[in-house]
C-alpha cells in the first residue's frame, strides 16, 4: 500500500514538473517582438499561485518581464498584426495545457490522499492481548502445575469369570498443598474408592493414599510419593475479607477435560449447603457464577492474585450441569481441617451427642429451638441429663428437651447449633439452655469428640 502511494505521488510530481518545464520553454521561445504573446495585467504574473520550482519561477519572471516590455512598445507603435492572433491562440493553448496538467496532478494527489484515508479505516486484527487478558493467562499458567486430576477406582467382581477388576467410578480435581506430597480434594470425590490415582500437570500418574477426611465439611487429604521438584504447592489466601462482585477463577477437570479455566465473580457470601456424606450443614460457603461442572469438585477457587480462597464443592442445578450457581468451601475453614488431618489423620470436632427433630417439626409446635429426639446415656448430653422424646404407657408422645441457646447464643434451628459447636473445642464445658415442659433450665455439658474419631 505504501509502495503504491509513493509511486502515485512521484508520478503526479513528475507530471507537474514536466508540464511546467514545457510551459517555461514555450514561453521563452515565443517571447519575441515579432510574435508578442498575450500579455497579462501589469500587477499579475501568469499562474503566480502555482507551486513552481525556484528555477522555473525566476525564469518565468524574467521572460514575462521581457515579453511585457516588448509587448507595450509593440502595441504603442504598431497596430495588431495578423500574427498576433496566432500568438494569442498559442498563449491560450499554453494556459489550457498548464491548467490541464495541474488538474491532473491535483487529481492524482487527491486520489492518493483518499486511498490513504480509506486505508486508515481498515482495522488490522491485533495479536496483542489486553492487560486483563495477560493477567488471566499468567494466572492460569502459574497455577496449573498445582492442580491435579484424581481418578476414583472401585473393585468390581466380574459376574462370569469372578475376577476382581478396578473400574473407574468417578473423577475429580485437587491441588498440591505442600512439598510433602499432600493433595487436598473433596471427600465425595474419593468416597467408596478402593484405589486412587493422582495425575499431575506433566501427565505423570501416582498411586495415592488417604491421609484423612472430614465428612461433615466434605474435605479429604491424600498423599503421593512424587519428587519434590514436581510438586508446586498452591499459594493460600484468605477468605474472611471477600466481597460480592470480586473476580474469581476456577481451575479443574470438568467431564474429564484436562485443566480447564472458568471465570466469574463472587455472587454471594455466607451461604449454607449440606455435606454430601452426612447432611450436616457447611456454613459460610462462597457462592460464585464461575462455571463449575462434574469433575470440578475438589479444584481450587482463586482470586485475581492467584491465591486459593476456596475449594469448588457443589453446584445448584436440576440438570446436573452448571447453571451459574456454584459453591466453594472457604479456605479459612479448609486450612484448619487440613492441618488437623495432616497432623493427626482426623478432625476432633466436638459434639453434644444427640439426635434432633427436623426444623419443620419444631415449627409446627409453635416454638423456636432444637427438639432432642434421642440423647444416649453414654453421650455428653445423656451424661449431663438432657431428656429424650418418648412415649408413655398409653402411646402418647412426650416431648424431650428443646435447646434454645448454647453459651448464651440463641439456637433457632439445627444450623445454629452446628455453627455454635464449630466454634467450641473438645473437652470444653458449655451451658445449654433447654425448655423442659413449661419452664427453662440451664444444664452444663462437657463436649466430647465423635465416637469414631476417638
Tab-separated table of C-alpha atoms in Angstrom:
chain	number	residue	atom	x	y	z
A	1	UNK	CA	0.000	0.000	0.000
A	2	UNK	CA	2.818	2.404	0.928
A	3	UNK	CA	4.711	1.496	-2.236
A	4	UNK	CA	1.653	2.283	-4.397
A	5	UNK	CA	1.180	5.597	-2.609
A	6	UNK	CA	4.816	6.614	-3.183
A	7	UNK	CA	4.654	5.632	-6.857
A	8	UNK	CA	1.462	7.633	-7.474
A	9	UNK	CA	2.842	10.649	-5.667
A	10	UNK	CA	6.115	10.536	-7.667
A	11	UNK	CA	4.073	10.164	-10.858
A	12	UNK	CA	1.994	13.262	-10.008
A	13	UNK	CA	5.068	15.336	-9.233
A	14	UNK	CA	6.668	14.203	-12.471
A	15	UNK	CA	3.599	15.307	-14.472
A	16	UNK	CA	3.614	18.720	-12.819
A	17	UNK	CA	7.336	19.333	-13.291
A	18	UNK	CA	7.252	18.189	-16.926
A	19	UNK	CA	4.306	20.460	-17.675
A	20	UNK	CA	5.929	23.464	-16.034
A	21	UNK	CA	9.188	22.863	-17.869
A	22	UNK	CA	7.316	22.683	-21.189
A	23	UNK	CA	5.435	25.889	-20.413
A	24	UNK	CA	8.682	27.686	-19.499
A	25	UNK	CA	10.366	26.562	-22.710
A	26	UNK	CA	7.476	27.560	-24.928
A	27	UNK	CA	7.032	30.898	-23.160
A	28	UNK	CA	10.714	31.761	-23.576
A	29	UNK	CA	10.745	30.571	-27.184
A	30	UNK	CA	7.778	32.660	-28.259
A	31	UNK	CA	8.673	35.829	-26.264
A	32	UNK	CA	9.984	37.951	-29.256
A	33	UNK	CA	8.920	41.400	-30.686
A	34	UNK	CA	7.663	39.820	-33.809
A	35	UNK	CA	5.434	37.314	-32.078
A	36	UNK	CA	4.133	39.041	-28.962
A	37	UNK	CA	2.234	36.788	-26.614
A	38	UNK	CA	-0.970	37.619	-24.843
A	39	UNK	CA	0.078	39.971	-22.089
A	40	UNK	CA	-1.054	39.738	-18.520
A	41	UNK	CA	-2.114	42.655	-16.432
A	42	UNK	CA	0.854	44.627	-15.070
A	43	UNK	CA	0.146	43.521	-11.452
A	44	UNK	CA	-0.333	39.797	-12.164
A	45	UNK	CA	2.115	37.164	-13.277
A	46	UNK	CA	0.839	34.158	-15.136
A	47	UNK	CA	-0.084	31.323	-12.795
A	48	UNK	CA	1.727	33.027	-9.949
A	49	UNK	CA	-0.119	30.939	-7.412
A	50	UNK	CA	1.121	27.624	-8.786
A	51	UNK	CA	3.694	25.751	-6.682
A	52	UNK	CA	6.591	26.247	-9.147
A	53	UNK	CA	10.140	25.307	-8.520
A	54	UNK	CA	12.593	28.041	-7.656
A	55	UNK	CA	14.475	27.920	-11.005
A	56	UNK	CA	11.301	27.925	-13.028
A	57	UNK	CA	9.885	30.890	-11.096
A	58	UNK	CA	12.963	33.056	-11.811
A	59	UNK	CA	12.998	32.074	-15.467
A	60	UNK	CA	9.306	32.759	-15.919
A	61	UNK	CA	9.573	36.091	-14.158
A	62	UNK	CA	12.434	37.217	-16.392
A	63	UNK	CA	10.702	36.032	-19.567
A	64	UNK	CA	7.422	37.621	-18.593
A	65	UNK	CA	9.055	40.958	-17.867
A	66	UNK	CA	10.808	40.902	-21.270
A	67	UNK	CA	7.619	39.976	-23.059
A	68	UNK	CA	5.680	42.641	-21.200
A	69	UNK	CA	8.154	45.435	-22.111
A	70	UNK	CA	8.391	44.383	-25.724
A	71	UNK	CA	4.679	43.975	-25.969
A	72	UNK	CA	3.985	47.501	-24.667
A	73	UNK	CA	6.446	49.025	-27.181
A	74	UNK	CA	4.994	46.975	-29.934
A	75	UNK	CA	1.420	47.921	-29.160
A	76	UNK	CA	2.261	51.645	-28.842
A	77	UNK	CA	3.897	51.883	-32.269
A	78	UNK	CA	2.070	49.330	-34.340
A	79	UNK	CA	-1.386	48.144	-34.903
A	80	UNK	CA	-2.180	44.472	-34.306
A	81	UNK	CA	-0.596	42.257	-36.923
A	82	UNK	CA	-2.160	39.138	-38.245
A	83	UNK	CA	0.478	37.018	-36.479
A	84	UNK	CA	-0.590	38.395	-33.070
A	85	UNK	CA	-3.813	36.467	-33.365
A	86	UNK	CA	-1.861	33.227	-33.691
A	87	UNK	CA	0.233	34.196	-30.676
A	88	UNK	CA	-2.879	34.808	-28.602
A	89	UNK	CA	-4.230	31.406	-29.613
A	90	UNK	CA	-0.903	29.809	-28.661
A	91	UNK	CA	-0.950	31.541	-25.282
A	92	UNK	CA	-4.439	30.295	-24.640
A	93	UNK	CA	-3.297	26.828	-25.580
A	94	UNK	CA	-0.354	27.075	-23.174
A	95	UNK	CA	-2.634	28.277	-20.369
A	96	UNK	CA	-5.044	25.469	-21.051
A	97	UNK	CA	-2.158	22.994	-21.079
A	98	UNK	CA	-0.914	24.217	-17.694
A	99	UNK	CA	-4.412	24.071	-16.242
A	100	UNK	CA	-4.877	20.571	-17.595
A	101	UNK	CA	-1.517	19.339	-16.247
A	102	UNK	CA	-2.125	20.965	-12.863
A	103	UNK	CA	-5.598	19.453	-12.640
A	104	UNK	CA	-4.193	16.028	-13.438
A	105	UNK	CA	-1.509	16.399	-10.787
A	106	UNK	CA	-4.033	17.558	-8.191
A	107	UNK	CA	-6.398	14.724	-9.073
A	108	UNK	CA	-3.659	12.153	-8.592
A	109	UNK	CA	-2.686	13.772	-5.279
A	110	UNK	CA	-6.299	13.734	-4.075
A	111	UNK	CA	-6.626	10.111	-5.162
A	112	UNK	CA	-3.509	9.203	-3.182
A	113	UNK	CA	-4.857	11.055	-0.143
A	114	UNK	CA	-8.248	9.355	-0.428
A	115	UNK	CA	-6.669	5.943	-0.743
A	116	UNK	CA	-4.556	6.605	2.305
A	117	UNK	CA	-7.572	7.845	4.303
A	118	UNK	CA	-9.560	4.795	3.336
A	119	UNK	CA	-6.686	2.579	4.366
A	120	UNK	CA	-6.692	4.264	7.772
A	121	UNK	CA	-10.176	2.867	8.443
A	122	UNK	CA	-9.141	-0.713	7.643
A	123	UNK	CA	-8.705	-2.327	11.099
A	124	UNK	CA	-5.862	-4.806	11.203
A	125	UNK	CA	-6.502	-7.548	13.763
A	126	UNK	CA	-4.089	-7.050	16.663
A	127	UNK	CA	-2.397	-10.060	18.166
A	128	UNK	CA	-1.529	-8.213	21.355
A	129	UNK	CA	-3.560	-9.090	24.451
A	130	UNK	CA	-5.102	-6.558	26.770
A	131	UNK	CA	-3.791	-6.085	30.297
A	132	UNK	CA	-6.598	-8.047	31.954
A	133	UNK	CA	-6.213	-10.869	29.431
A	134	UNK	CA	-2.480	-11.094	30.111
A	135	UNK	CA	-3.187	-11.247	33.848
A	136	UNK	CA	-5.664	-14.117	33.348
A	137	UNK	CA	-3.251	-16.037	31.102
A	138	UNK	CA	-0.437	-15.580	33.600
A	139	UNK	CA	-2.677	-16.710	36.480
A	140	UNK	CA	-3.625	-19.905	34.628
A	141	UNK	CA	-0.029	-20.668	33.664
A	142	UNK	CA	1.271	-20.069	37.191
A	143	UNK	CA	-1.372	-22.163	38.983
A	144	UNK	CA	-1.966	-25.025	36.547
A	145	UNK	CA	1.058	-27.027	37.848
A	146	UNK	CA	-0.603	-27.039	41.297
A	147	UNK	CA	-3.877	-28.608	40.074
A	148	UNK	CA	-4.149	-32.408	39.809
A	149	UNK	CA	-6.574	-34.903	38.319
A	150	UNK	CA	-7.917	-37.601	40.665
A	151	UNK	CA	-9.325	-40.924	39.478
A	152	UNK	CA	-11.507	-42.976	41.820
A	153	UNK	CA	-11.113	-46.713	41.227
A	154	UNK	CA	-13.526	-49.229	42.706
A	155	UNK	CA	-13.077	-53.000	42.903
A	156	UNK	CA	-15.714	-54.887	40.944
A	157	UNK	CA	-16.051	-58.672	40.531
A	158	UNK	CA	-16.912	-59.982	37.118
A	159	UNK	CA	-20.137	-61.996	37.226
A	160	UNK	CA	-18.857	-64.652	34.814
A	161	UNK	CA	-15.119	-65.022	35.479
A	162	UNK	CA	-15.296	-63.939	39.143
A	163	UNK	CA	-12.175	-61.847	38.517
A	164	UNK	CA	-11.819	-58.694	40.597
A	165	UNK	CA	-11.234	-55.649	38.440
A	166	UNK	CA	-10.608	-51.993	39.253
A	167	UNK	CA	-13.166	-49.899	37.438
A	168	UNK	CA	-13.111	-46.073	37.395
A	169	UNK	CA	-16.257	-44.974	39.188
A	170	UNK	CA	-15.591	-41.266	39.225
A	171	UNK	CA	-13.066	-38.497	38.879
A	172	UNK	CA	-12.431	-35.060	40.243
A	173	UNK	CA	-9.850	-32.400	40.864
A	174	UNK	CA	-7.473	-31.477	43.655
A	175	UNK	CA	-4.447	-29.331	44.343
A	176	UNK	CA	-0.988	-29.679	45.858
A	177	UNK	CA	-0.897	-28.459	49.461
A	178	UNK	CA	2.808	-28.838	50.302
A	179	UNK	CA	6.123	-30.301	49.159
A	180	UNK	CA	5.498	-33.460	51.193
A	181	UNK	CA	3.027	-34.671	48.575
A	182	UNK	CA	-0.237	-33.831	50.341
A	183	UNK	CA	-3.163	-33.348	47.976
A	184	UNK	CA	-6.410	-31.652	49.067
A	185	UNK	CA	-9.765	-32.504	47.493
A	186	UNK	CA	-13.424	-33.138	48.395
A	187	UNK	CA	-14.401	-36.195	50.393
A	188	UNK	CA	-17.162	-37.120	47.953
A	189	UNK	CA	-14.519	-37.381	45.192
A	190	UNK	CA	-12.747	-40.260	46.972
A	191	UNK	CA	-15.733	-41.838	48.758
A	192	UNK	CA	-16.041	-45.574	48.169
A	193	UNK	CA	-12.709	-45.890	46.374
A	194	UNK	CA	-10.586	-48.986	46.647
A	195	UNK	CA	-7.666	-47.236	44.952
A	196	UNK	CA	-6.905	-43.656	43.996
A	197	UNK	CA	-4.620	-42.261	41.322
A	198	UNK	CA	-3.372	-38.721	41.023
A	199	UNK	CA	-2.212	-37.255	37.706
A	200	UNK	CA	-0.005	-34.162	37.837
A	201	UNK	CA	0.107	-31.384	35.269
A	202	UNK	CA	3.004	-33.079	33.424
A	203	UNK	CA	0.762	-36.176	32.972
A	204	UNK	CA	2.744	-38.330	35.385
A	205	UNK	CA	0.476	-40.570	37.484
A	206	UNK	CA	0.990	-41.736	41.075
A	207	UNK	CA	-0.921	-44.006	43.432
A	208	UNK	CA	-2.417	-42.042	46.311
A	209	UNK	CA	-3.104	-42.969	49.933
A	210	UNK	CA	-5.818	-41.414	52.087
A	211	UNK	CA	-4.314	-39.427	54.974
A	212	UNK	CA	-7.673	-38.469	56.463
A	213	UNK	CA	-11.013	-36.888	55.713
A	214	UNK	CA	-13.760	-34.826	57.284
A	215	UNK	CA	-17.153	-35.992	56.087
A	216	UNK	CA	-19.009	-33.126	57.744
A	217	UNK	CA	-17.084	-30.476	55.806
A	218	UNK	CA	-16.506	-32.622	52.681
A	219	UNK	CA	-12.713	-32.292	52.813
A	220	UNK	CA	-10.112	-35.038	52.285
A	221	UNK	CA	-6.312	-35.161	52.199
A	222	UNK	CA	-4.320	-37.630	50.076
A	223	UNK	CA	-0.603	-38.234	49.792
A	224	UNK	CA	1.566	-39.228	46.835
A	225	UNK	CA	5.251	-40.170	46.634
A	226	UNK	CA	6.379	-37.760	43.946
A	227	UNK	CA	9.691	-35.908	43.557
A	228	UNK	CA	9.685	-32.522	45.252
A	229	UNK	CA	10.660	-30.760	42.038
A	230	UNK	CA	7.363	-31.903	40.508
A	231	UNK	CA	5.253	-30.622	43.394
A	232	UNK	CA	4.262	-26.979	43.335
A	233	UNK	CA	2.098	-26.016	46.344
A	234	UNK	CA	-0.730	-23.625	45.589
A	235	UNK	CA	-0.495	-20.188	47.265
A	236	UNK	CA	-3.031	-19.969	50.099
A	237	UNK	CA	-5.038	-16.782	50.557
A	238	UNK	CA	-7.708	-15.538	52.978
A	239	UNK	CA	-11.481	-15.825	52.638
A	240	UNK	CA	-12.565	-13.609	55.566
A	241	UNK	CA	-12.344	-10.353	53.589
A	242	UNK	CA	-14.019	-11.456	50.346
A	243	UNK	CA	-16.576	-9.154	48.703
A	244	UNK	CA	-19.549	-9.812	46.440
A	245	UNK	CA	-18.581	-8.830	42.892
A	246	UNK	CA	-14.951	-9.805	43.338
A	247	UNK	CA	-13.489	-11.605	40.339
A	248	UNK	CA	-12.653	-15.292	40.831
A	249	UNK	CA	-11.170	-18.125	38.750
A	250	UNK	CA	-11.865	-21.858	38.931
A	251	UNK	CA	-9.397	-24.442	37.615
A	252	UNK	CA	-10.337	-28.094	37.350
A	253	UNK	CA	-11.014	-31.074	35.134
A	254	UNK	CA	-14.731	-30.947	34.247
A	255	UNK	CA	-16.049	-34.009	32.394
A	256	UNK	CA	-12.505	-35.393	32.384
A	257	UNK	CA	-11.158	-32.497	30.317
A	258	UNK	CA	-7.608	-31.670	31.319
A	259	UNK	CA	-7.050	-28.363	33.180
A	260	UNK	CA	-9.942	-26.088	32.312
A	261	UNK	CA	-10.249	-22.464	33.418
A	262	UNK	CA	-13.558	-20.727	34.074
A	263	UNK	CA	-14.028	-17.200	35.330
A	264	UNK	CA	-16.747	-15.326	37.160
A	265	UNK	CA	-17.440	-13.259	40.236
A	266	UNK	CA	-18.465	-13.916	43.809
A	267	UNK	CA	-22.249	-13.731	43.617
A	268	UNK	CA	-22.956	-14.400	47.288
A	269	UNK	CA	-21.322	-14.945	50.671
A	270	UNK	CA	-22.178	-16.805	53.867
A	271	UNK	CA	-24.286	-19.379	52.089
A	272	UNK	CA	-25.086	-22.733	53.647
A	273	UNK	CA	-25.054	-26.138	51.963
A	274	UNK	CA	-25.310	-29.686	53.268
A	275	UNK	CA	-22.480	-32.171	53.277
A	276	UNK	CA	-22.981	-34.815	50.600
A	277	UNK	CA	-21.863	-37.514	53.039
A	278	UNK	CA	-23.523	-36.685	56.353
A	279	UNK	CA	-26.048	-33.991	55.519
A	280	UNK	CA	-24.501	-31.739	58.154
A	281	UNK	CA	-24.645	-28.085	57.083
A	282	UNK	CA	-21.498	-26.312	55.932
A	283	UNK	CA	-21.629	-22.630	56.830
A	284	UNK	CA	-20.071	-19.525	55.288
A	285	UNK	CA	-19.845	-21.084	51.837
A	286	UNK	CA	-18.804	-18.920	48.864
A	287	UNK	CA	-21.308	-18.640	46.012
A	288	UNK	CA	-19.925	-17.938	42.529
A	289	UNK	CA	-21.181	-17.802	38.959
A	290	UNK	CA	-17.923	-19.275	37.604
A	291	UNK	CA	-18.921	-22.423	35.715
A	292	UNK	CA	-18.472	-25.487	37.956
A	293	UNK	CA	-19.356	-28.842	36.407
A	294	UNK	CA	-18.934	-32.502	37.372
A	295	UNK	CA	-15.184	-33.052	37.621
A	296	UNK	CA	-14.508	-29.569	39.012
A	297	UNK	CA	-15.148	-30.836	42.542
A	298	UNK	CA	-12.062	-30.523	44.716
A	299	UNK	CA	-10.429	-27.958	42.440
A	300	UNK	CA	-9.249	-24.550	43.631
A	301	UNK	CA	-11.155	-21.275	43.508
A	302	UNK	CA	-8.648	-18.424	43.109
A	303	UNK	CA	-8.794	-14.669	43.484
A	304	UNK	CA	-7.313	-12.254	40.937
A	305	UNK	CA	-3.903	-12.544	42.634
A	306	UNK	CA	-3.842	-16.315	42.092
A	307	UNK	CA	-4.317	-17.162	45.781
A	308	UNK	CA	-6.538	-20.011	46.986
A	309	UNK	CA	-9.787	-18.766	48.551
A	310	UNK	CA	-11.922	-21.918	48.410
A	311	UNK	CA	-12.496	-25.496	47.233
A	312	UNK	CA	-15.097	-25.950	44.498
A	313	UNK	CA	-17.590	-28.357	46.034
A	314	UNK	CA	-21.114	-28.287	44.657
A	315	UNK	CA	-23.440	-26.751	42.110
A	316	UNK	CA	-27.107	-25.879	42.233
A	317	UNK	CA	-28.637	-27.371	39.115
A	318	UNK	CA	-31.659	-29.587	38.424
A	319	UNK	CA	-29.933	-30.960	35.308
A	320	UNK	CA	-26.572	-31.690	36.941
A	321	UNK	CA	-24.694	-29.173	34.790
A	322	UNK	CA	-23.604	-25.644	35.628
A	323	UNK	CA	-26.466	-23.199	35.888
A	324	UNK	CA	-24.447	-20.244	37.094
A	325	UNK	CA	-24.636	-21.049	40.835
A	326	UNK	CA	-21.652	-22.867	42.295
A	327	UNK	CA	-20.434	-23.243	45.869
A	328	UNK	CA	-16.949	-23.357	47.345
A	329	UNK	CA	-15.820	-24.151	50.889
A	330	UNK	CA	-13.873	-21.109	52.163
A	331	UNK	CA	-10.140	-21.557	52.627
A	332	UNK	CA	-10.281	-20.314	56.227
A	333	UNK	CA	-12.414	-23.363	57.054
A	334	UNK	CA	-10.329	-25.721	54.941
A	335	UNK	CA	-6.989	-24.628	56.401
A	336	UNK	CA	-7.782	-25.703	59.950
A	337	UNK	CA	-9.234	-29.018	58.790
A	338	UNK	CA	-6.233	-29.852	56.595
A	339	UNK	CA	-3.776	-29.056	59.379
A	340	UNK	CA	-5.575	-31.482	61.722
A	341	UNK	CA	-5.795	-34.189	59.058
A	342	UNK	CA	-2.108	-33.885	58.180
A	343	UNK	CA	-1.039	-33.885	61.831
A	344	UNK	CA	-3.479	-36.362	63.390
A	345	UNK	CA	-5.214	-38.040	60.451
A	346	UNK	CA	-8.601	-36.997	61.813
A	347	UNK	CA	-10.622	-33.983	62.882
A	348	UNK	CA	-11.582	-33.785	66.543
A	349	UNK	CA	-14.825	-31.853	66.221
A	350	UNK	CA	-16.932	-31.575	69.410
A	351	UNK	CA	-20.451	-32.949	69.615
A	352	UNK	CA	-23.373	-32.870	72.061
A	353	UNK	CA	-24.233	-36.481	71.300
A	354	UNK	CA	-27.901	-36.012	70.423
A	355	UNK	CA	-30.308	-36.682	67.596
A	356	UNK	CA	-32.753	-33.871	66.973
A	357	UNK	CA	-36.017	-33.478	65.084
A	358	UNK	CA	-36.287	-31.730	61.704
A	359	UNK	CA	-36.754	-27.987	61.913
A	360	UNK	CA	-40.196	-28.194	60.293
A	361	UNK	CA	-41.498	-30.387	63.116
A	362	UNK	CA	-40.442	-27.870	65.755
A	363	UNK	CA	-42.030	-25.017	63.809
A	364	UNK	CA	-45.346	-26.874	63.827
A	365	UNK	CA	-45.201	-26.945	67.613
A	366	UNK	CA	-45.033	-23.164	67.634
A	367	UNK	CA	-41.658	-22.977	69.397
A	368	UNK	CA	-38.155	-21.986	68.364
A	369	UNK	CA	-35.210	-24.266	69.065
A	370	UNK	CA	-33.902	-27.810	68.613
A	371	UNK	CA	-36.038	-30.691	69.857
A	372	UNK	CA	-33.999	-33.551	71.342
A	373	UNK	CA	-35.240	-36.867	69.939
A	374	UNK	CA	-32.558	-39.057	71.472
A	375	UNK	CA	-29.770	-38.432	73.986
A	376	UNK	CA	-27.888	-41.725	74.515
A	377	UNK	CA	-26.838	-42.221	78.135
A	378	UNK	CA	-23.183	-42.709	77.162
A	379	UNK	CA	-23.080	-39.435	75.210
A	380	UNK	CA	-22.251	-35.946	76.504
A	381	UNK	CA	-25.898	-34.778	76.591
A	382	UNK	CA	-27.128	-38.052	78.133
A	383	UNK	CA	-24.476	-37.852	80.853
A	384	UNK	CA	-25.499	-34.269	81.586
A	385	UNK	CA	-29.164	-35.247	81.974
A	386	UNK	CA	-30.878	-33.961	78.811
A	387	UNK	CA	-34.218	-35.691	78.215
A	388	UNK	CA	-35.164	-37.503	75.004
A	389	UNK	CA	-38.555	-37.571	73.311
A	390	UNK	CA	-40.527	-40.744	74.158
A	391	UNK	CA	-43.998	-42.237	74.512
A	392	UNK	CA	-45.783	-43.065	77.729
A	393	UNK	CA	-47.605	-46.307	78.523
A	394	UNK	CA	-50.686	-45.050	76.692
A	395	UNK	CA	-48.716	-44.279	73.485
A	396	UNK	CA	-48.872	-40.564	73.980
A	397	UNK	CA	-45.852	-38.550	72.760
A	398	UNK	CA	-43.888	-36.840	75.498
A	399	UNK	CA	-41.590	-34.163	74.085
A	400	UNK	CA	-37.996	-34.079	75.205
A	401	UNK	CA	-35.907	-31.003	75.972
A	402	UNK	CA	-35.926	-28.174	73.423
A	403	UNK	CA	-32.488	-26.478	73.208
A	404	UNK	CA	-32.961	-22.706	72.925
A	405	UNK	CA	-29.399	-21.439	73.454
A	406	UNK	CA	-25.781	-22.566	73.975
A	407	UNK	CA	-23.376	-20.347	75.907
A	408	UNK	CA	-25.908	-17.553	75.694
A	409	UNK	CA	-26.145	-17.755	71.871
A	410	UNK	CA	-29.654	-18.243	70.554
A	411	UNK	CA	-30.438	-21.535	68.833
A	412	UNK	CA	-33.374	-21.362	66.406
A	413	UNK	CA	-32.627	-24.445	64.301
A	414	UNK	CA	-30.102	-27.179	63.699
A	415	UNK	CA	-27.822	-24.922	61.650
A	416	UNK	CA	-27.452	-22.533	64.571
A	417	UNK	CA	-26.486	-25.409	66.851
A	418	UNK	CA	-23.834	-26.692	64.444
A	419	UNK	CA	-22.451	-23.201	63.918
A	420	UNK	CA	-22.005	-22.703	67.661
A	421	UNK	CA	-20.421	-26.125	68.187
A	422	UNK	CA	-17.925	-25.478	65.373
A	423	UNK	CA	-16.562	-22.623	67.463
A	424	UNK	CA	-16.068	-24.851	70.513
A	425	UNK	CA	-13.355	-27.346	71.400
A	426	UNK	CA	-13.343	-30.936	72.624
A	427	UNK	CA	-13.406	-31.054	76.413
A	428	UNK	CA	-14.985	-27.616	76.747
A	429	UNK	CA	-17.947	-27.206	79.101
A	430	UNK	CA	-20.883	-25.337	77.566
A	431	UNK	CA	-24.065	-24.042	79.159
A	432	UNK	CA	-27.095	-25.482	77.372
A	433	UNK	CA	-30.410	-23.749	77.974
A	434	UNK	CA	-33.432	-26.006	77.410
A	435	UNK	CA	-37.184	-25.642	77.505
A	436	UNK	CA	-38.458	-28.559	79.605
A	437	UNK	CA	-42.225	-28.625	79.770
A	438	UNK	CA	-43.265	-25.145	80.817
A	439	UNK	CA	-40.017	-23.987	82.423
A	440	UNK	CA	-36.455	-23.200	81.348
A	441	UNK	CA	-33.345	-24.920	82.697
A	442	UNK	CA	-29.604	-24.415	82.145
A	443	UNK	CA	-27.540	-27.586	82.015
A	444	UNK	CA	-23.717	-27.745	81.785
A	445	UNK	CA	-22.467	-30.227	79.178
A	446	UNK	CA	-18.869	-31.374	78.606
A	447	UNK	CA	-18.277	-31.690	74.842
A	448	UNK	CA	-16.704	-34.881	73.522
A	449	UNK	CA	-15.358	-35.983	70.132
A	450	UNK	CA	-17.315	-38.226	67.857
A	451	UNK	CA	-17.180	-41.883	68.829
A	452	UNK	CA	-15.481	-42.984	65.587
A	453	UNK	CA	-12.809	-40.294	65.896
A	454	UNK	CA	-11.619	-41.136	69.439
